[in-house]
Structure formats: C-alpha cells, structure tokens
Amino acid sequence: TDENKVFIKVHADKEESHDAHYDAKLLYSRMISDFWDAQIGARYRSEKVELDDHRKDTEESVDAVIGLHGMAPYFFETDAYLYAGEDSYAGFSLETERDFLITQKLIIQPYLELDVVFSDDSKYAKKTGLSSATAGLETRYEISKKIMPYIDIAYEYSKGNDETSWQIESNSEKGWLYGAGVRFGYEDLYPYLKNNMSDIAKILQIPFASSGFKLASGVTDAQGKGGAIVTGKQIGRAHV
C-alpha cells in the first residue's frame, strides 16, 4: 500500500587493490505525513580490514535502525538514520539530494552525505564525531527511466580510525573524487532480482581499475510492487 512499504537498500564500494565493503538495510516504512515516512529495521555491515604483513580480517556487524525518509524543504530528498549495535556502537547518517532539470532529460543533482559516530568499542573502531562527509554534484542524462548515464565529482573528508588493541590510529584524509557510471531503473524489484542475481554477484566481484561500485536502493511495498536502481561507477581519487 502507499502507507506501508518495505525498503531494501544495498551498497557495495570497492577500491583498487582492496576488497569490497558492503552495507545492506531492510526497513519497514510507514507514511506519517504527505512528505515523510518513518522507518525501522536492521542494517548489516561487512568490511575487509587490512592488517600488517599482508594479513586481512573481516569485520561484520548488525545494527538496529530507525529514521526518516522523505522530502525536506526546497525539495531535497532526504534519508536520516540512527543506528545502535554491538560493541556499544551508536551512529547517525544523513543523505540529502535534489534534482535540477536543465532539460527534460539532462539533470544536475547536488548531494551531501554525512556519517557521525557517537561511540564505537569494536576492534576496528572509527574515531567518534564526524566520521566522514561527502559533498558532490552528479550530472546525468536520462535516455529513459531505465537507462541513465552520469558523471560525478565530489569532495570527501574522512576522520580516520581510532587506536585500539587491534589497530593504530590513522590521520584524517580529504580530497576530490571523480567518476562516471550508469544507473539502471526497474519497475518491479522481485522479477528483477530473481532474473539477475547471478549478474549482480558477478558485478560485485569486478576488480575495477580505479575504484568503486555501488548497488543502490531497491524499494517494494507490501504487495510486491516497487522498483530498483542499480548504479555502477568508477571513481578516481585525488587526495590533498
């Protein structure tokens, strides 16, 4: 129904010579006003951590999620979530974006992404406070609602890792990101996943030469209607 929906959101990021990092959310969503949905659910995170002497470890965690999805003033589409999980983890994320139509097919989209860590006692803890921030501008051309190539440029800040018994403290980093990709839109999530899961799995294992792949949000309501967006993107980094 329009009031009750289920959101499936999956992100996979992969950089050159690094393993992919995964973030998946399963959210129940209920409309609370004309422009906002309240959401609650769970998030799964998996990250490969590089240790000394070419060793690697995998950090996996499951967090409870509660937040809002909707349209902020001036038509900024916004996702704001609070997280609580094991090892005293507590955090907050904010993603907001807005489309500006140059023509009916050429669209510019400024966006902002923030991640805040309130507490984290895990083996590979991030520093508390503003953990990362990305401000960018995406320009896409909608050949159709199913095929949308785009270019992207952004400026990113990362605060770094905290010192623990398992890792040393790392310094903050900042720099420019630039990339290009294609969005593929689908009207019905279930048939798409059923027919293309093998292709998705192959894509997630692609060793991109530069960086970056993202499988973005899929949405379905209680009757199985909805859509999915798949985004493949190669990213270059220029740190300063």
mmCIF file of C-alpha atoms in Angstrom:
data_model
loop_
_atom_site.group_PDB
_atom_site.id
_atom_site.type_symbol
_atom_site.label_atom_id
_atom_site.label_comp_id
_atom_site.label_asym_id
_atom_site.label_seq_id
_atom_site.Cartn_x
_atom_site.Cartn_y
_atom_site.Cartn_z
ATOM 1 C CA THR A 1 0.000 0.000 0.000
ATOM 2 C CA ASP A 2 1.021 3.649 -0.193
ATOM 3 C CA GLU A 3 1.175 3.877 3.619
ATOM 4 C CA ASN A 4 3.164 0.692 4.295
ATOM 5 C CA LYS A 5 6.292 -0.286 2.362
ATOM 6 C CA VAL A 6 9.438 -2.345 2.664
ATOM 7 C CA PHE A 7 12.738 -0.766 1.613
ATOM 8 C CA ILE A 8 15.778 -2.842 0.622
ATOM 9 C CA LYS A 9 18.960 -0.782 0.302
ATOM 10 C CA VAL A 10 22.307 -2.313 -0.592
ATOM 11 C CA HIS A 11 25.615 -0.500 -1.092
ATOM 12 C CA ALA A 12 28.883 -2.109 -2.173
ATOM 13 C CA ASP A 13 32.039 0.007 -2.506
ATOM 14 C CA LYS A 14 35.249 -1.364 -4.000
ATOM 15 C CA GLU A 15 38.554 0.393 -4.489
ATOM 16 C CA GLU A 16 41.614 -0.617 -6.453
ATOM 17 C CA SER A 17 43.570 -3.435 -4.756
ATOM 18 C CA HIS A 18 41.016 -3.543 -1.911
ATOM 19 C CA ASP A 19 38.134 -5.853 -1.098
ATOM 20 C CA ALA A 20 34.559 -4.611 -1.340
ATOM 21 C CA HIS A 21 32.743 -3.128 1.658
ATOM 22 C CA TYR A 22 29.045 -3.984 1.989
ATOM 23 C CA ASP A 23 26.162 -2.176 3.668
ATOM 24 C CA ALA A 24 22.619 -3.589 3.462
ATOM 25 C CA LYS A 25 19.423 -2.303 5.080
ATOM 26 C CA LEU A 26 15.997 -3.923 5.414
ATOM 27 C CA LEU A 27 13.453 -1.324 6.532
ATOM 28 C CA TYR A 28 9.735 -1.238 7.242
ATOM 29 C CA SER A 29 8.391 2.163 6.201
ATOM 30 C CA ARG A 30 5.114 3.856 7.189
ATOM 31 C CA MET A 31 3.835 7.187 5.906
ATOM 32 C CA ILE A 32 3.446 9.714 8.733
ATOM 33 C CA SER A 33 2.769 12.833 6.617
ATOM 34 C CA ASP A 34 2.437 13.871 2.984
ATOM 35 C CA PHE A 35 6.209 14.122 2.581
ATOM 36 C CA TRP A 36 7.724 11.822 5.229
ATOM 37 C CA ASP A 37 7.925 8.128 6.086
ATOM 38 C CA ALA A 38 9.089 6.763 9.437
ATOM 39 C CA GLN A 39 11.329 3.716 9.014
ATOM 40 C CA ILE A 40 12.617 0.973 11.300
ATOM 41 C CA GLY A 41 14.663 -2.138 10.620
ATOM 42 C CA ALA A 42 18.175 -3.561 10.578
ATOM 43 C CA ARG A 43 21.499 -2.924 8.859
ATOM 44 C CA TYR A 44 24.234 -5.441 8.042
ATOM 45 C CA ARG A 45 27.820 -4.213 7.546
ATOM 46 C CA SER A 46 30.817 -6.164 6.276
ATOM 47 C CA GLU A 47 34.287 -4.692 5.817
ATOM 48 C CA LYS A 48 37.646 -6.247 4.969
ATOM 49 C CA VAL A 49 40.371 -4.765 7.172
ATOM 50 C CA GLU A 50 43.981 -4.830 6.032
ATOM 51 C CA LEU A 51 46.484 -5.707 8.758
ATOM 52 C CA ASP A 52 50.287 -5.853 8.847
ATOM 53 C CA ASP A 53 52.257 -8.417 6.796
ATOM 54 C CA HIS A 54 49.559 -8.549 4.116
ATOM 55 C CA ARG A 55 47.060 -10.118 6.517
ATOM 56 C CA LYS A 56 43.342 -9.344 6.389
ATOM 57 C CA ASP A 57 40.445 -9.612 8.774
ATOM 58 C CA THR A 58 36.697 -9.304 8.238
ATOM 59 C CA GLU A 59 34.559 -7.142 10.497
ATOM 60 C CA GLU A 60 30.836 -7.895 10.375
ATOM 61 C CA SER A 61 28.079 -6.312 12.426
ATOM 62 C CA VAL A 62 24.313 -5.926 12.593
ATOM 63 C CA ASP A 63 22.730 -2.666 13.786
ATOM 64 C CA ALA A 64 19.206 -1.641 14.663
ATOM 65 C CA VAL A 65 17.993 1.266 12.513
ATOM 66 C CA ILE A 66 15.353 3.944 12.997
ATOM 67 C CA GLY A 67 14.915 7.057 10.906
ATOM 68 C CA LEU A 68 13.069 9.180 8.380
ATOM 69 C CA HIS A 69 12.799 9.126 4.601
ATOM 70 C CA GLY A 70 11.163 11.904 2.653
ATOM 71 C CA MET A 71 11.236 15.357 1.151
ATOM 72 C CA ALA A 72 12.840 18.189 3.118
ATOM 73 C CA PRO A 73 12.075 21.872 2.392
ATOM 74 C CA TYR A 74 13.164 23.095 -1.073
ATOM 75 C CA PHE A 75 12.581 19.558 -2.445
ATOM 76 C CA PHE A 76 15.682 17.877 -1.038
ATOM 77 C CA GLU A 77 15.103 14.115 -0.895
ATOM 78 C CA THR A 78 16.483 13.053 2.482
ATOM 79 C CA ASP A 79 17.357 9.903 4.430
ATOM 80 C CA ALA A 80 18.269 10.337 8.127
ATOM 81 C CA TYR A 81 19.000 7.275 10.284
ATOM 82 C CA LEU A 82 20.105 6.485 13.835
ATOM 83 C CA TYR A 83 21.990 3.233 14.485
ATOM 84 C CA ALA A 84 22.659 1.131 17.590
ATOM 85 C CA GLY A 85 24.599 -2.124 17.591
ATOM 86 C CA GLU A 86 27.056 -4.435 19.293
ATOM 87 C CA ASP A 87 30.311 -3.201 20.875
ATOM 88 C CA SER A 88 28.492 -0.080 22.105
ATOM 89 C CA TYR A 89 28.187 1.202 18.548
ATOM 90 C CA ALA A 90 25.942 4.225 18.049
ATOM 91 C CA GLY A 91 25.865 6.397 14.956
ATOM 92 C CA PHE A 92 23.916 8.657 12.628
ATOM 93 C CA SER A 93 23.839 9.076 8.861
ATOM 94 C CA LEU A 94 22.320 11.761 6.653
ATOM 95 C CA GLU A 95 21.935 11.720 2.879
ATOM 96 C CA THR A 96 20.213 14.528 1.018
ATOM 97 C CA GLU A 97 19.983 15.413 -2.669
ATOM 98 C CA ARG A 98 17.948 17.466 -5.116
ATOM 99 C CA ASP A 99 17.347 17.280 -8.862
ATOM 100 C CA PHE A 100 17.581 20.392 -11.045
ATOM 101 C CA LEU A 101 16.248 19.917 -14.574
ATOM 102 C CA ILE A 102 18.346 21.604 -17.267
ATOM 103 C CA THR A 103 16.159 19.925 -19.874
ATOM 104 C CA GLN A 104 13.627 17.097 -19.567
ATOM 105 C CA LYS A 105 16.488 14.591 -19.888
ATOM 106 C CA LEU A 106 19.584 16.440 -18.584
ATOM 107 C CA ILE A 107 19.579 16.670 -14.782
ATOM 108 C CA ILE A 108 22.043 18.090 -12.250
ATOM 109 C CA GLN A 109 21.926 16.676 -8.731
ATOM 110 C CA PRO A 110 23.861 18.225 -5.823
ATOM 111 C CA TYR A 111 24.123 15.898 -2.819
ATOM 112 C CA LEU A 112 25.511 15.691 0.700
ATOM 113 C CA GLU A 113 26.354 12.580 2.748
ATOM 114 C CA LEU A 114 27.340 12.671 6.435
ATOM 115 C CA ASP A 115 28.279 9.885 8.863
ATOM 116 C CA VAL A 116 28.614 10.544 12.601
ATOM 117 C CA VAL A 117 29.923 8.052 15.183
ATOM 118 C CA PHE A 118 28.740 8.659 18.753
ATOM 119 C CA SER A 119 30.512 5.629 20.257
ATOM 120 C CA ASP A 120 32.351 2.568 18.959
ATOM 121 C CA ASP A 121 34.209 -0.056 21.019
ATOM 122 C CA SER A 122 34.777 -2.532 18.181
ATOM 123 C CA LYS A 123 38.188 -3.928 17.214
ATOM 124 C CA TYR A 124 38.485 -1.595 14.240
ATOM 125 C CA ALA A 125 36.669 1.435 15.630
ATOM 126 C CA LYS A 126 36.248 4.691 13.753
ATOM 127 C CA LYS A 127 37.009 7.959 15.516
ATOM 128 C CA THR A 128 33.988 9.487 17.221
ATOM 129 C CA GLY A 129 32.441 12.673 15.905
ATOM 130 C CA LEU A 130 32.002 13.464 12.222
ATOM 131 C CA SER A 131 33.437 10.261 10.732
ATOM 132 C CA SER A 132 33.024 11.170 7.055
ATOM 133 C CA ALA A 133 31.440 13.815 4.849
ATOM 134 C CA THR A 134 30.959 13.956 1.092
ATOM 135 C CA ALA A 135 29.580 16.864 -0.942
ATOM 136 C CA GLY A 136 29.177 16.337 -4.647
ATOM 137 C CA LEU A 137 27.495 17.160 -7.929
ATOM 138 C CA GLU A 138 26.121 14.494 -10.229
ATOM 139 C CA THR A 139 25.089 15.218 -13.814
ATOM 140 C CA ARG A 140 23.016 12.560 -15.553
ATOM 141 C CA TYR A 141 21.258 12.148 -18.878
ATOM 142 C CA GLU A 142 18.044 10.122 -18.810
ATOM 143 C CA ILE A 143 17.959 8.227 -22.080
ATOM 144 C CA SER A 144 14.911 6.635 -20.461
ATOM 145 C CA LYS A 145 13.788 5.964 -16.898
ATOM 146 C CA LYS A 146 15.641 2.651 -17.163
ATOM 147 C CA ILE A 147 18.997 3.882 -18.548
ATOM 148 C CA MET A 148 20.655 6.972 -17.039
ATOM 149 C CA PRO A 149 24.407 7.553 -17.649
ATOM 150 C CA TYR A 150 26.052 10.164 -15.434
ATOM 151 C CA ILE A 151 29.280 11.851 -14.358
ATOM 152 C CA ASP A 152 30.093 12.733 -10.757
ATOM 153 C CA ILE A 153 32.521 14.965 -8.883
ATOM 154 C CA ALA A 154 32.699 15.281 -5.093
ATOM 155 C CA TYR A 155 34.886 16.389 -2.201
ATOM 156 C CA GLU A 156 35.323 13.868 0.611
ATOM 157 C CA TYR A 157 36.544 14.075 4.224
ATOM 158 C CA SER A 158 37.323 11.058 6.414
ATOM 159 C CA LYS A 159 38.326 11.424 10.066
ATOM 160 C CA GLY A 160 40.154 8.089 10.261
ATOM 161 C CA ASN A 161 40.394 5.157 12.649
ATOM 162 C CA ASP A 162 40.691 5.224 16.427
ATOM 163 C CA GLU A 163 43.544 3.479 18.274
ATOM 164 C CA THR A 164 42.596 0.062 19.670
ATOM 165 C CA SER A 165 44.379 -3.136 20.630
ATOM 166 C CA TRP A 166 43.923 -4.293 17.046
ATOM 167 C CA GLN A 167 44.850 -1.191 15.062
ATOM 168 C CA ILE A 168 46.861 2.013 15.256
ATOM 169 C CA GLU A 169 45.325 5.460 14.975
ATOM 170 C CA SER A 170 45.081 6.864 11.455
ATOM 171 C CA ASN A 171 45.025 10.502 10.399
ATOM 172 C CA SER A 172 42.165 12.249 8.657
ATOM 173 C CA GLU A 173 42.094 12.400 4.856
ATOM 174 C CA LYS A 174 40.379 14.688 2.389
ATOM 175 C CA GLY A 175 40.342 15.009 -1.359
ATOM 176 C CA TRP A 176 38.415 15.079 -4.597
ATOM 177 C CA LEU A 177 36.505 12.172 -6.096
ATOM 178 C CA TYR A 178 35.527 11.978 -9.744
ATOM 179 C CA GLY A 179 33.733 9.270 -11.650
ATOM 180 C CA ALA A 180 31.219 8.162 -14.245
ATOM 181 C CA GLY A 181 28.625 5.432 -14.415
ATOM 182 C CA VAL A 182 25.183 4.289 -15.472
ATOM 183 C CA ARG A 183 22.003 3.908 -13.455
ATOM 184 C CA PHE A 184 19.563 1.180 -14.447
ATOM 185 C CA GLY A 185 15.989 1.563 -13.196
ATOM 186 C CA TYR A 186 13.453 -1.248 -12.822
ATOM 187 C CA GLU A 187 9.729 -1.024 -12.192
ATOM 188 C CA ASP A 188 9.358 -4.286 -10.290
ATOM 189 C CA LEU A 189 12.029 -5.386 -7.821
ATOM 190 C CA TYR A 190 11.132 -9.057 -7.358
ATOM 191 C CA PRO A 191 11.320 -10.190 -11.025
ATOM 192 C CA TYR A 192 14.489 -8.149 -11.493
ATOM 193 C CA LEU A 193 16.261 -9.770 -8.521
ATOM 194 C CA LYS A 194 15.034 -13.234 -9.498
ATOM 195 C CA ASN A 195 16.332 -12.946 -13.060
ATOM 196 C CA ASN A 196 19.569 -11.028 -12.408
ATOM 197 C CA MET A 197 21.047 -12.136 -9.071
ATOM 198 C CA SER A 198 23.869 -14.029 -10.814
ATOM 199 C CA ASP A 199 24.801 -10.926 -12.824
ATOM 200 C CA ILE A 200 24.715 -8.766 -9.683
ATOM 201 C CA ALA A 201 27.031 -11.193 -7.907
ATOM 202 C CA LYS A 202 29.486 -11.063 -10.806
ATOM 203 C CA ILE A 203 29.411 -7.264 -10.874
ATOM 204 C CA LEU A 204 30.195 -7.020 -7.164
ATOM 205 C CA GLN A 205 33.390 -9.022 -7.737
ATOM 206 C CA ILE A 206 34.692 -6.903 -10.635
ATOM 207 C CA PRO A 207 38.256 -5.671 -9.837
ATOM 208 C CA PHE A 208 37.726 -2.119 -11.075
ATOM 209 C CA ALA A 209 40.920 -0.439 -12.256
ATOM 210 C CA SER A 210 40.237 2.811 -10.427
ATOM 211 C CA SER A 211 37.633 2.402 -7.711
ATOM 212 C CA GLY A 212 34.050 1.999 -6.753
ATOM 213 C CA PHE A 213 30.861 0.073 -7.371
ATOM 214 C CA LYS A 214 27.520 0.771 -5.788
ATOM 215 C CA LEU A 215 24.291 -1.233 -5.805
ATOM 216 C CA ALA A 216 21.759 1.343 -4.700
ATOM 217 C CA SER A 217 18.287 1.259 -3.236
ATOM 218 C CA GLY A 218 15.565 -1.188 -4.142
ATOM 219 C CA VAL A 219 12.040 -0.491 -2.942
ATOM 220 C CA THR A 220 8.901 -2.625 -2.717
ATOM 221 C CA ASP A 221 5.589 -2.197 -0.950
ATOM 222 C CA ALA A 222 3.588 -4.833 0.921
ATOM 223 C CA GLN A 223 2.039 -6.121 -2.305
ATOM 224 C CA GLY A 224 5.383 -6.670 -4.021
ATOM 225 C CA LYS A 225 5.246 -3.579 -6.226
ATOM 226 C CA GLY A 226 8.111 -1.168 -6.412
ATOM 227 C CA GLY A 227 11.427 -0.675 -8.162
ATOM 228 C CA ALA A 228 15.164 -0.975 -8.051
ATOM 229 C CA ILE A 229 18.106 1.171 -9.035
ATOM 230 C CA VAL A 230 21.463 -0.347 -9.873
ATOM 231 C CA THR A 231 24.415 2.007 -10.200
ATOM 232 C CA GLY A 232 27.866 1.056 -11.435
ATOM 233 C CA LYS A 233 30.525 3.728 -11.007
ATOM 234 C CA GLN A 234 34.280 4.032 -11.439
ATOM 235 C CA ILE A 235 35.875 6.638 -9.187
ATOM 236 C CA GLY A 236 39.257 8.364 -9.200
ATOM 237 C CA ARG A 237 40.708 9.918 -6.048
ATOM 238 C CA ALA A 238 42.908 12.992 -5.705
ATOM 239 C CA HIS A 239 43.833 13.482 -2.043
ATOM 240 C CA VAL A 240 45.197 16.765 -0.687
#
